[in-house]
PDB file of N, CA and C in Angstrom:
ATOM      1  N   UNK A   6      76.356 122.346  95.527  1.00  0.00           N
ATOM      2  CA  UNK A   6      75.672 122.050  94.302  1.00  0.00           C
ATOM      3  C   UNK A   6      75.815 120.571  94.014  1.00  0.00           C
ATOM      4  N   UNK A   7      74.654 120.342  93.924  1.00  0.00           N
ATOM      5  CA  UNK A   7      75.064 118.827  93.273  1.00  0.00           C
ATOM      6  C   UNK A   7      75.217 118.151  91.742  1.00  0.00           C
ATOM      7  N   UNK A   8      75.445 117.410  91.392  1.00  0.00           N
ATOM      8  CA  UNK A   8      76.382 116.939  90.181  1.00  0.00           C
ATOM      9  C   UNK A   8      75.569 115.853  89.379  1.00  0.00           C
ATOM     10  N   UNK A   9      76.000 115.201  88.402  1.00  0.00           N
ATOM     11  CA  UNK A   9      75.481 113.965  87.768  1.00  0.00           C
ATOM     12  C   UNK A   9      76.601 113.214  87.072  1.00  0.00           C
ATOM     13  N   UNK A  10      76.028 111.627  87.484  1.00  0.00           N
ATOM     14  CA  UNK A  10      77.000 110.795  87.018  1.00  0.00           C
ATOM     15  C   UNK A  10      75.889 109.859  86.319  1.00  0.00           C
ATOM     16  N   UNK A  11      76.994 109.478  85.146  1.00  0.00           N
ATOM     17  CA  UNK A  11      76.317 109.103  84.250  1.00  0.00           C
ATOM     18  C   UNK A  11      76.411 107.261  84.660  1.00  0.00           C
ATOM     19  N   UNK A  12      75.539 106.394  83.925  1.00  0.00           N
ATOM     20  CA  UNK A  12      75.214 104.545  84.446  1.00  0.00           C
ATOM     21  C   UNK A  12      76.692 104.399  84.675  1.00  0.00           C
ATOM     22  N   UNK A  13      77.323 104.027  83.975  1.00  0.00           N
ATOM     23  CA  UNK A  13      78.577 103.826  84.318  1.00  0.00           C
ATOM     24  C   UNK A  13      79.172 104.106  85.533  1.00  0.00           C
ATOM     25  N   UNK A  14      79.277 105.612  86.001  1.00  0.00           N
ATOM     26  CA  UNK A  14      79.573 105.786  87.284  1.00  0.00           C
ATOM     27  C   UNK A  14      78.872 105.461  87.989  1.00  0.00           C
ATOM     28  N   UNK A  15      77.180 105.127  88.063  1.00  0.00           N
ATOM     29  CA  UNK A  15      76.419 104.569  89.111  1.00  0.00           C
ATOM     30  C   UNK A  15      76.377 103.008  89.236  1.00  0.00           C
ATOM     31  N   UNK A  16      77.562 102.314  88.511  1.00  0.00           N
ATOM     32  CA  UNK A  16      77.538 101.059  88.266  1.00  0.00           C
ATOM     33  C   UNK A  16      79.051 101.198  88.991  1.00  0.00           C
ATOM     34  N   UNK A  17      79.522 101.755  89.506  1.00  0.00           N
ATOM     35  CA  UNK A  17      81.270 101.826  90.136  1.00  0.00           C
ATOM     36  C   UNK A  17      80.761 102.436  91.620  1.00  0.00           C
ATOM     37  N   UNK A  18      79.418 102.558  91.740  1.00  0.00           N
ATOM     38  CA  UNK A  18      79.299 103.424  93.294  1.00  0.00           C
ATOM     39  C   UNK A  18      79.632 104.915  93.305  1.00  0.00           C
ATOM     40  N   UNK A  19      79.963 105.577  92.078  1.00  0.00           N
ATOM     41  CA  UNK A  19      80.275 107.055  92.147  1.00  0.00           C
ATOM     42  C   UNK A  19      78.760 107.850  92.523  1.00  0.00           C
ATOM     43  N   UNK A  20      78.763 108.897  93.289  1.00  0.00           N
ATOM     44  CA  UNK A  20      77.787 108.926  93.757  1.00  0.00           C
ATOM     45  C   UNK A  20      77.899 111.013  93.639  1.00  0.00           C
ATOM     46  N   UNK A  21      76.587 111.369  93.196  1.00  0.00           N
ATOM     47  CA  UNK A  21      77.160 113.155  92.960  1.00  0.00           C
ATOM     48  C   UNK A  21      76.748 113.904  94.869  1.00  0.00           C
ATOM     49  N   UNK A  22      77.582 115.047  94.677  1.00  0.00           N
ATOM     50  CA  UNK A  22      78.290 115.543  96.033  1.00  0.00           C
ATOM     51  C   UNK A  22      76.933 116.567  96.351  1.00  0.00           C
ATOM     52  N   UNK A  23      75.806 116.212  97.514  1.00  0.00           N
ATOM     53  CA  UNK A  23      74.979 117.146  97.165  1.00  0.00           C
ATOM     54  C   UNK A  23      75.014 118.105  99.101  1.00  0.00           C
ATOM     55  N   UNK A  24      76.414 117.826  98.986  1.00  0.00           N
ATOM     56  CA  UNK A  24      76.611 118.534 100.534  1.00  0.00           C
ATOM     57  C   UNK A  24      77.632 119.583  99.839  1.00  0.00           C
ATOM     58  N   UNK A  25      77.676 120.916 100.415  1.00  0.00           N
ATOM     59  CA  UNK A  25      78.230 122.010  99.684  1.00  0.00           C
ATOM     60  C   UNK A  25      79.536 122.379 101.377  1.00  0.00           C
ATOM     61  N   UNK A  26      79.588 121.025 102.533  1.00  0.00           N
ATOM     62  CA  UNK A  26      80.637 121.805 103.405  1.00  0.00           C
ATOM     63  C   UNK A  26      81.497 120.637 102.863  1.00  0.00           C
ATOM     64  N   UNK A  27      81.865 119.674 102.039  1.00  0.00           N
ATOM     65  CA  UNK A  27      82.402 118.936 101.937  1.00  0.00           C
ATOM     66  C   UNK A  27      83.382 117.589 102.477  1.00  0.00           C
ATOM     67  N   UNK A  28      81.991 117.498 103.502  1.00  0.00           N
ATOM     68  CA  UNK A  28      82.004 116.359 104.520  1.00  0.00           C
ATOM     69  C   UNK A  28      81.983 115.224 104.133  1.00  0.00           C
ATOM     70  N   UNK A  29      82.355 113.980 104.254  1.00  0.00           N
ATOM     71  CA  UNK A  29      81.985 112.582 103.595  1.00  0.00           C
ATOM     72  C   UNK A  29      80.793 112.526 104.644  1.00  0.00           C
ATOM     73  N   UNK A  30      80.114 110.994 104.186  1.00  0.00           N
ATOM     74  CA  UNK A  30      79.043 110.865 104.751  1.00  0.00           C
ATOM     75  C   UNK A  30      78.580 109.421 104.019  1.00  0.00           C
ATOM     76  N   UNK A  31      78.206 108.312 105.044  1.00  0.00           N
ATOM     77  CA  UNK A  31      77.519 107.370 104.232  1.00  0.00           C
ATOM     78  C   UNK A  31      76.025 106.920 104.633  1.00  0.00           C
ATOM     79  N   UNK A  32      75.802 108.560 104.721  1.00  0.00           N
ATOM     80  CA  UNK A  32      73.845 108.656 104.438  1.00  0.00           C
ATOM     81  C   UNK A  32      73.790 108.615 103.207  1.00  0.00           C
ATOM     82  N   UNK A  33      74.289 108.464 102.385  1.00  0.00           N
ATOM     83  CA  UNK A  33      73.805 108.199 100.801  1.00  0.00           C
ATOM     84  C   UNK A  33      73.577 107.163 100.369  1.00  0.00           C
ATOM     85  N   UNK A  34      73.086 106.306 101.065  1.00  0.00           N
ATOM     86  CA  UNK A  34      73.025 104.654 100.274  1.00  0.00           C
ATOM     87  C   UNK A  34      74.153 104.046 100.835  1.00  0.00           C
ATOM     88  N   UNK A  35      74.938 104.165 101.432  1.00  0.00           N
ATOM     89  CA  UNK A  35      76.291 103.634 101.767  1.00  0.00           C
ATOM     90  C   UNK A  35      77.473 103.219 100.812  1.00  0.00           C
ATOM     91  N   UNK A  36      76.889 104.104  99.887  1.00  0.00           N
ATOM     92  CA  UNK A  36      77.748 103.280  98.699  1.00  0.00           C
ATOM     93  C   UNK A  36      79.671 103.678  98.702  1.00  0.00           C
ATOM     94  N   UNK A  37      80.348 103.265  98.436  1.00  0.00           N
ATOM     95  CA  UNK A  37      81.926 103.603  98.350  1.00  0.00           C
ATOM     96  C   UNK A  37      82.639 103.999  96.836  1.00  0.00           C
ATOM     97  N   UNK A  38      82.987 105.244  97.119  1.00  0.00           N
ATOM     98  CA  UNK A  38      83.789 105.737  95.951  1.00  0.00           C
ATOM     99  C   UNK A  38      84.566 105.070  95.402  1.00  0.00           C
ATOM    100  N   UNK A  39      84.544 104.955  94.460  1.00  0.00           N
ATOM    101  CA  UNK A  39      86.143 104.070  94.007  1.00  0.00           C
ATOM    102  C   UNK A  39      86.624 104.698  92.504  1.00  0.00           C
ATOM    103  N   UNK A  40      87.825 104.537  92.373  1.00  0.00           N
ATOM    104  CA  UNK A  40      88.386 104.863  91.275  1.00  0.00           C
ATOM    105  C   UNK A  40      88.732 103.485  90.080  1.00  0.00           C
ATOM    106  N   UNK A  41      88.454 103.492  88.862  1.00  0.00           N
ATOM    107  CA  UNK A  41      88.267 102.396  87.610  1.00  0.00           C
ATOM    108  C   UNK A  41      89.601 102.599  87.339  1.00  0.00           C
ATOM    109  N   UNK A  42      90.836 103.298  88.175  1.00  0.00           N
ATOM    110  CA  UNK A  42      92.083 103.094  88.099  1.00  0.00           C
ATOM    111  C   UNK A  42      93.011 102.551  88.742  1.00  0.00           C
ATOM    112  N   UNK A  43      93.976 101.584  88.216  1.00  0.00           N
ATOM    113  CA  UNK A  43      95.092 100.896  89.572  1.00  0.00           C
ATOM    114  C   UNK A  43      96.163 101.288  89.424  1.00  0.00           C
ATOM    115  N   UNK A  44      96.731 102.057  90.439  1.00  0.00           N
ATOM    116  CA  UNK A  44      97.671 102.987  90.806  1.00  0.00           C
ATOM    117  C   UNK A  44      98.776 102.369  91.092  1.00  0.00           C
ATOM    118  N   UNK A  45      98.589 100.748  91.622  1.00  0.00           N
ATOM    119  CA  UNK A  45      99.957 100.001  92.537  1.00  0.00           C
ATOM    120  C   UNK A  45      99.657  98.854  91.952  1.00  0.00           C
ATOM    121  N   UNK A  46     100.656  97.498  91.929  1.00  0.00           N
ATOM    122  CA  UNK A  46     100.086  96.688  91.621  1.00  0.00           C
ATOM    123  C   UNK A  46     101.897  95.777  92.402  1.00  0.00           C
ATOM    124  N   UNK A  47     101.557  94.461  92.711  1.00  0.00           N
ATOM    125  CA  UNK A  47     102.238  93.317  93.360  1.00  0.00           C
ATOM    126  C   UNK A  47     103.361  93.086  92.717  1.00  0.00           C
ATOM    127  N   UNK A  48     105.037  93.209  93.418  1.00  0.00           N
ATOM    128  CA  UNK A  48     105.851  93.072  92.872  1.00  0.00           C
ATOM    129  C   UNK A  48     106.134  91.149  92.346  1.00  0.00           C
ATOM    130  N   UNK A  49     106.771  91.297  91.444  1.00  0.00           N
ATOM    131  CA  UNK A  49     107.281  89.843  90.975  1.00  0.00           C
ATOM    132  C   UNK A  49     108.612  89.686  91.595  1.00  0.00           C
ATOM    133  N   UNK A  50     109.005  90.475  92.032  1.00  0.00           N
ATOM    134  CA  UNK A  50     110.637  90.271  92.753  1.00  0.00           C
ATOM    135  C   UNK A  50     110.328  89.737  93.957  1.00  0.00           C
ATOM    136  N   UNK A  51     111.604  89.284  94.899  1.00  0.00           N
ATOM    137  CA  UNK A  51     111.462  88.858  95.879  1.00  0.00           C
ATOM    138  C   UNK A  51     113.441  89.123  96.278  1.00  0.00           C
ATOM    139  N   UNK A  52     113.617  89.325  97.429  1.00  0.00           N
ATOM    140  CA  UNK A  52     114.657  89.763  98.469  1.00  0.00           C
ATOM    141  C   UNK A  52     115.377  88.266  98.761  1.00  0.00           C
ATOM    142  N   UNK A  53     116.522  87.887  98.946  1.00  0.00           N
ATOM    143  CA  UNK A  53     116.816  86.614  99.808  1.00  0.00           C
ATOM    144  C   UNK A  53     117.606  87.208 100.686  1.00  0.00           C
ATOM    145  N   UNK A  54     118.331  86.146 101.163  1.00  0.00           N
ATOM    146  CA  UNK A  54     118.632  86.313 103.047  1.00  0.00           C
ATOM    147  C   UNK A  54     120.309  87.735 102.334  1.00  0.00           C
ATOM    148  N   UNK A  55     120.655  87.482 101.181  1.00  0.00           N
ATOM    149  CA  UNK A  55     121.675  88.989 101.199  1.00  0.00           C
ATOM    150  C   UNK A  55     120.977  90.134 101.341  1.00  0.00           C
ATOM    151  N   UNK A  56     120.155  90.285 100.723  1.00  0.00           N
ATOM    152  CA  UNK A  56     119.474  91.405 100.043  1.00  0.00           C
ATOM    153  C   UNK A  56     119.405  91.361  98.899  1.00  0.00           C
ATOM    154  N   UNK A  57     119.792  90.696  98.479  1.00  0.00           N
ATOM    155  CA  UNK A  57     119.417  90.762  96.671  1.00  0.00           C
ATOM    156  C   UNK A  57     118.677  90.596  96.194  1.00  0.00           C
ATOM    157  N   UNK A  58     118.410  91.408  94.771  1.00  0.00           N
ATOM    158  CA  UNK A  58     116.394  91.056  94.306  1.00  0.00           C
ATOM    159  C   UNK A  58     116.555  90.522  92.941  1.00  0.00           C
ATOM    160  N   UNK A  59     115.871  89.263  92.738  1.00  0.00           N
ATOM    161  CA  UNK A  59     115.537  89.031  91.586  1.00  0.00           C
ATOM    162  C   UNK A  59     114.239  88.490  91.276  1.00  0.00           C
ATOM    163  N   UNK A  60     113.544  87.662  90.500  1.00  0.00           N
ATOM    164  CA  UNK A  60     112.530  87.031  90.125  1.00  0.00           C
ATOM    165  C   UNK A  60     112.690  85.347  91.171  1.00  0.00           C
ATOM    166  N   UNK A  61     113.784  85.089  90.259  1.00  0.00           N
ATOM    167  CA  UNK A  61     113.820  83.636  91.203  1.00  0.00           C
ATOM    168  C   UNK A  61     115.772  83.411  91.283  1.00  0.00           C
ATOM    169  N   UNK A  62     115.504  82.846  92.363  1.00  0.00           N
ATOM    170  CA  UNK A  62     117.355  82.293  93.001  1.00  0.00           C
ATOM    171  C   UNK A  62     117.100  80.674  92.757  1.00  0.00           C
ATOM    172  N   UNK A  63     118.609  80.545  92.713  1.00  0.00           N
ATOM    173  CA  UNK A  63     119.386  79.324  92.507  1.00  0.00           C
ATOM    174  C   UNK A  63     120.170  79.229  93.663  1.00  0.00           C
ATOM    175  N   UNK A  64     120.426  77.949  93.785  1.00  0.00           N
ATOM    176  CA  UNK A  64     121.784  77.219  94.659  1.00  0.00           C
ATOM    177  C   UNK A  64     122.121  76.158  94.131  1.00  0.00           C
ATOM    178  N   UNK A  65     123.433  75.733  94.116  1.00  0.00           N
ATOM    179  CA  UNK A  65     124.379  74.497  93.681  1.00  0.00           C
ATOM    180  C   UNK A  65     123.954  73.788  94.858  1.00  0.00           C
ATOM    181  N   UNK A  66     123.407  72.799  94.552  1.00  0.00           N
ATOM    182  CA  UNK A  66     123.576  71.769  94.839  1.00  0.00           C
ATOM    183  C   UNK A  66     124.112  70.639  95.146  1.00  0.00           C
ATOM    184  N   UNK A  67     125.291  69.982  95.831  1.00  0.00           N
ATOM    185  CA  UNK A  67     125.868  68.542  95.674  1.00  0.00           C
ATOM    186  C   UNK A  67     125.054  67.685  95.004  1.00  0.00           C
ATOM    187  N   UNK A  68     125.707  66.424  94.612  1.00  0.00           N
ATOM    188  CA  UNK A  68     124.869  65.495  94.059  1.00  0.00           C
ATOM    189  C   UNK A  68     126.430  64.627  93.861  1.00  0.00           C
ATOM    190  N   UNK A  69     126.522  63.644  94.918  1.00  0.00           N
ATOM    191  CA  UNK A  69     127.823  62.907  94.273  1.00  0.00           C
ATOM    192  C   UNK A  69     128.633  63.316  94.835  1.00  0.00           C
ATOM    193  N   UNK A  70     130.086  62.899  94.660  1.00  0.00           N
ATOM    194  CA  UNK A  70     131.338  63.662  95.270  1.00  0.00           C
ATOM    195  C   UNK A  70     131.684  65.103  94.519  1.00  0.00           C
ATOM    196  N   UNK A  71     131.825  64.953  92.943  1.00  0.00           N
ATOM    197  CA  UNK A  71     131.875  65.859  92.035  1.00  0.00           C
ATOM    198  C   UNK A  71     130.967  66.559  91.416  1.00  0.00           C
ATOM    199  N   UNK A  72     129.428  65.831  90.739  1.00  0.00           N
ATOM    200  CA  UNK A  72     128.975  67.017  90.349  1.00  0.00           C
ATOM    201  C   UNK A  72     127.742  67.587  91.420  1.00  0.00           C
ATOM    202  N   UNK A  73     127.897  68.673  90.426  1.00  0.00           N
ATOM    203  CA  UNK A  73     126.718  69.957  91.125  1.00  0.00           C
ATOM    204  C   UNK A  73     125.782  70.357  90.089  1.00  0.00           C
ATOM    205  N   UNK A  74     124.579  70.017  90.789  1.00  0.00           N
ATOM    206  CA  UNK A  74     123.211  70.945  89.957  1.00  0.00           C
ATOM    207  C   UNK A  74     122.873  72.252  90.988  1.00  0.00           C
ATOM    208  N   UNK A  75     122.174  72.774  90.137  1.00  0.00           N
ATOM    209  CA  UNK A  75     121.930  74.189  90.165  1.00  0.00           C
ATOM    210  C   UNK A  75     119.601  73.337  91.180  1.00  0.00           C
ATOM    211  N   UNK A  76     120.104  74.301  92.273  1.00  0.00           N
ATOM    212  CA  UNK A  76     118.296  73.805  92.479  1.00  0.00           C
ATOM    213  C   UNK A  76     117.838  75.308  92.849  1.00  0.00           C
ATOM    214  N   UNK A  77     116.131  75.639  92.290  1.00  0.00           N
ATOM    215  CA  UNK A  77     115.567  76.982  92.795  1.00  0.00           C
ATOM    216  C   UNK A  77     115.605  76.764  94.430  1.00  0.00           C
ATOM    217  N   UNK A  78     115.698  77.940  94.457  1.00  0.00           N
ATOM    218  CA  UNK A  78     115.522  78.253  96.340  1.00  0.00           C
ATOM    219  C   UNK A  78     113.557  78.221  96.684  1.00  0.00           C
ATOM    220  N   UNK A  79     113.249  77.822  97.572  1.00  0.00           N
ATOM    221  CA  UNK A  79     112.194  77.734  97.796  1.00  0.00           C
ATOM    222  C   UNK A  79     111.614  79.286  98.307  1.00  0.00           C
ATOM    223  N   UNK A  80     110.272  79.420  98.378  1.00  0.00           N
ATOM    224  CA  UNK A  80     109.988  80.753  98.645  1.00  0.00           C
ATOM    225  C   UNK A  80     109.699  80.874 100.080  1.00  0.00           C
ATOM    226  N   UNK A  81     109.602  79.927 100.510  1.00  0.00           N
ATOM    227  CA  UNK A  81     110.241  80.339 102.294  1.00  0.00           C
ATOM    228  C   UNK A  81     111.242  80.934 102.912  1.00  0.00           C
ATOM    229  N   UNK A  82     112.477  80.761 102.061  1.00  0.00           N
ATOM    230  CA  UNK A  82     113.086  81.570 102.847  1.00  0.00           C
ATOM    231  C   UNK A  82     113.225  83.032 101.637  1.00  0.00           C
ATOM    232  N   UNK A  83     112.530  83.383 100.586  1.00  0.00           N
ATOM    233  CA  UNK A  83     112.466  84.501  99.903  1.00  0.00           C
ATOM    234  C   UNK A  83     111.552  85.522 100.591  1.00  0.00           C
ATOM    235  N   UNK A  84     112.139  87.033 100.498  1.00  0.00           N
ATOM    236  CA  UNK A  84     111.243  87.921 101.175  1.00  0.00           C
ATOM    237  C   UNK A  84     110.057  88.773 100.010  1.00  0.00           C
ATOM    238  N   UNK A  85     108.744  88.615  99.286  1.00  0.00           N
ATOM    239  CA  UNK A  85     108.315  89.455  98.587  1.00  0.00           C
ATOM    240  C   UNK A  85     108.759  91.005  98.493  1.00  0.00           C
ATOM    241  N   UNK A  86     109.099  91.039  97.285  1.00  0.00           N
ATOM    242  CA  UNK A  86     109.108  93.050  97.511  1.00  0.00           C
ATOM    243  C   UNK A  86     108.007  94.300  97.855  1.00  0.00           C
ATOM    244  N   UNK A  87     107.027  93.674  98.142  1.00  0.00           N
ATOM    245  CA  UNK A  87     105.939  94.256  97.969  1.00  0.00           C
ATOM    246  C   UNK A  87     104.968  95.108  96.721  1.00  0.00           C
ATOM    247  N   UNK A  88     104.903  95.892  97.217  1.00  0.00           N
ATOM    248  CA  UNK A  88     103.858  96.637  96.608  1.00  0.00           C
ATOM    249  C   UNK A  88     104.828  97.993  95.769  1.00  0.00           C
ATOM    250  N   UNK A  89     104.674  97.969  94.277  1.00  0.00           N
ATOM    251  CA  UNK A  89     105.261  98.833  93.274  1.00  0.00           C
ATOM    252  C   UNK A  89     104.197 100.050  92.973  1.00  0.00           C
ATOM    253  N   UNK A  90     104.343 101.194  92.618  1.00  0.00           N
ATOM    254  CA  UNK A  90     103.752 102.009  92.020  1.00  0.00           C
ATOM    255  C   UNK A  90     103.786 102.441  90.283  1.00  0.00           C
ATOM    256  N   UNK A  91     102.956 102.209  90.046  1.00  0.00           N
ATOM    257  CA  UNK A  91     102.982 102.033  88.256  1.00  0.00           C
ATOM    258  C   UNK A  91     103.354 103.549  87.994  1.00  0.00           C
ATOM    259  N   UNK A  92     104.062 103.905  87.098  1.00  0.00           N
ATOM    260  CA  UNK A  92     104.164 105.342  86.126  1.00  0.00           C
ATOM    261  C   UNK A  92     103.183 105.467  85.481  1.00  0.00           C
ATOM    262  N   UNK A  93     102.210 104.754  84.953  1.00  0.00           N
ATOM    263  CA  UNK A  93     101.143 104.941  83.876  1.00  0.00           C
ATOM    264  C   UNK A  93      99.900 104.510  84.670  1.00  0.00           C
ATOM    265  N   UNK A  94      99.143 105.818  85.311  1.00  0.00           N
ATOM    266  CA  UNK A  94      98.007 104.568  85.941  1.00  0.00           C
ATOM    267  C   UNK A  94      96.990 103.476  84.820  1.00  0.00           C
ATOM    268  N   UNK A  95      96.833 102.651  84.933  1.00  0.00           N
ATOM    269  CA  UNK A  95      95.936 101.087  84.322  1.00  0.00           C
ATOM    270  C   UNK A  95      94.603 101.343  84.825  1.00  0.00           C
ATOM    271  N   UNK A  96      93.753 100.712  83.722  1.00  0.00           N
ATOM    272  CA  UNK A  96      92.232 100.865  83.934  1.00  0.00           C
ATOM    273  C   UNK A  96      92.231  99.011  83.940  1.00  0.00           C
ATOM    274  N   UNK A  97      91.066  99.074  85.505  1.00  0.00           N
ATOM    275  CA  UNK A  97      90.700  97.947  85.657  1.00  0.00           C
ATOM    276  C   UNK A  97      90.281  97.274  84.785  1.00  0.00           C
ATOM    277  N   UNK A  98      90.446  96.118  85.282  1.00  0.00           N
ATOM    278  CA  UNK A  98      89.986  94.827  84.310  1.00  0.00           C
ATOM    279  C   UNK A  98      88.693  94.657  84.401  1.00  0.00           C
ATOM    280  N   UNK A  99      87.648  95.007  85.633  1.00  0.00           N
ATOM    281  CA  UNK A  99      86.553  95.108  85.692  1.00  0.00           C
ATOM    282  C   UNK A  99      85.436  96.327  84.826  1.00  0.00           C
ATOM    283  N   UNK A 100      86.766  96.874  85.070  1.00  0.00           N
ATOM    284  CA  UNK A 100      85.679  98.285  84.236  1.00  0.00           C
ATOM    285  C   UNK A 100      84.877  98.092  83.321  1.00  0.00           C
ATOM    286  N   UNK A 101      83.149  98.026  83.363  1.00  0.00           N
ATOM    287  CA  UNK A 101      82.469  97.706  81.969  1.00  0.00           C
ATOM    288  C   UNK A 101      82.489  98.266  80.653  1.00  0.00           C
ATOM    289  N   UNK A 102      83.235  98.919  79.976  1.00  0.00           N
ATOM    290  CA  UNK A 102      83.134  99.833  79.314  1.00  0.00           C
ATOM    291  C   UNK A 102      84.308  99.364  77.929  1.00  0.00           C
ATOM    292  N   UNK A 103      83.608  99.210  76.727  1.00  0.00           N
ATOM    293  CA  UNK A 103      84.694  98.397  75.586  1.00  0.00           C
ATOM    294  C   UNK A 103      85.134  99.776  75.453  1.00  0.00           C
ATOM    295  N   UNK A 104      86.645 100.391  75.227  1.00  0.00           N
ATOM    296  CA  UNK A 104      87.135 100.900  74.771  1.00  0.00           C
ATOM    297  C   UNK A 104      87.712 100.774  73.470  1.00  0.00           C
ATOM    298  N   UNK A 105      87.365 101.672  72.343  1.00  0.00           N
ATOM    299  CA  UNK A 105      87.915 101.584  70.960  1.00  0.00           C
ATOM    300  C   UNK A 105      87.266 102.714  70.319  1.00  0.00           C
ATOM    301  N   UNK A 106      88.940 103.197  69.206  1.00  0.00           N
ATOM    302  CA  UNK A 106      89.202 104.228  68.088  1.00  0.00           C
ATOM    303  C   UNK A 106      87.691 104.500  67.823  1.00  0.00           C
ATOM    304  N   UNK A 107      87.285 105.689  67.884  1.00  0.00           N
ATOM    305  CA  UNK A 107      86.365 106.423  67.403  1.00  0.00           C
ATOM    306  C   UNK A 107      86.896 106.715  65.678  1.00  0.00           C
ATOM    307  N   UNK A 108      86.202 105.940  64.776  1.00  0.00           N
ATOM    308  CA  UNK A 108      86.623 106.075  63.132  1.00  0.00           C
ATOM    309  C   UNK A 108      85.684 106.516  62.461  1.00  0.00           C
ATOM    310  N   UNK A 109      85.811 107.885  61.656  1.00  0.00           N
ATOM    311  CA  UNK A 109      85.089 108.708  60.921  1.00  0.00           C
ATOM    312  C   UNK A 109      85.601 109.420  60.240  1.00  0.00           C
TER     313      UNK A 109
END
């Protein structure tokens, strides 16, 4: 049976299912499903050569016989944490659609 999606979904590539063995197929226009939700998103942490994770590292520095400054570590030798999975999925930033309180 096939389905209907309303502008919105035909403005995201959602496309209605008019094959009943539930095969994909991109005889339909070629268009690609996608979801107006982000599920994962880029960690801000980063790993250094212990293993330890924070945002950003420090090292003392010499400077002189006696004192010491504190300098950031460069991100060459930092490892990114990758990729996090959100608890709350997020609606794209692209999504056309103003969301707001229905008041009556």
């Amino acid at each position: 049976m096939g389905g209907s999606v309303s502008k919105v979904g035909r403005a995201f590539g959602y496309k209605p299912s008019n094959r009943s063995d539930g095969a994909d197929g991109d005889s339909q226009g070629g268009k690609i499903e996608v979801s107006p939700f982000i599920l994962t998103r880029t960690s801000s942490m980063y790993f250094d050569e212990d293993g330890d994770v924070a945002h950003e590292f420090y090292e003392e520095v010499q400077v002189g016989r006696r004192r010491g400054t504190m300098q950031r570590v460069v991100k060459d030798r930092l490892t990114p944490a990758g990729e996090v999975k959100l608890a709350v999925p997020r609606i794209h930033t692209d999504f056309p659609v103003i969301l707001c309180p229905i008041i009556g």
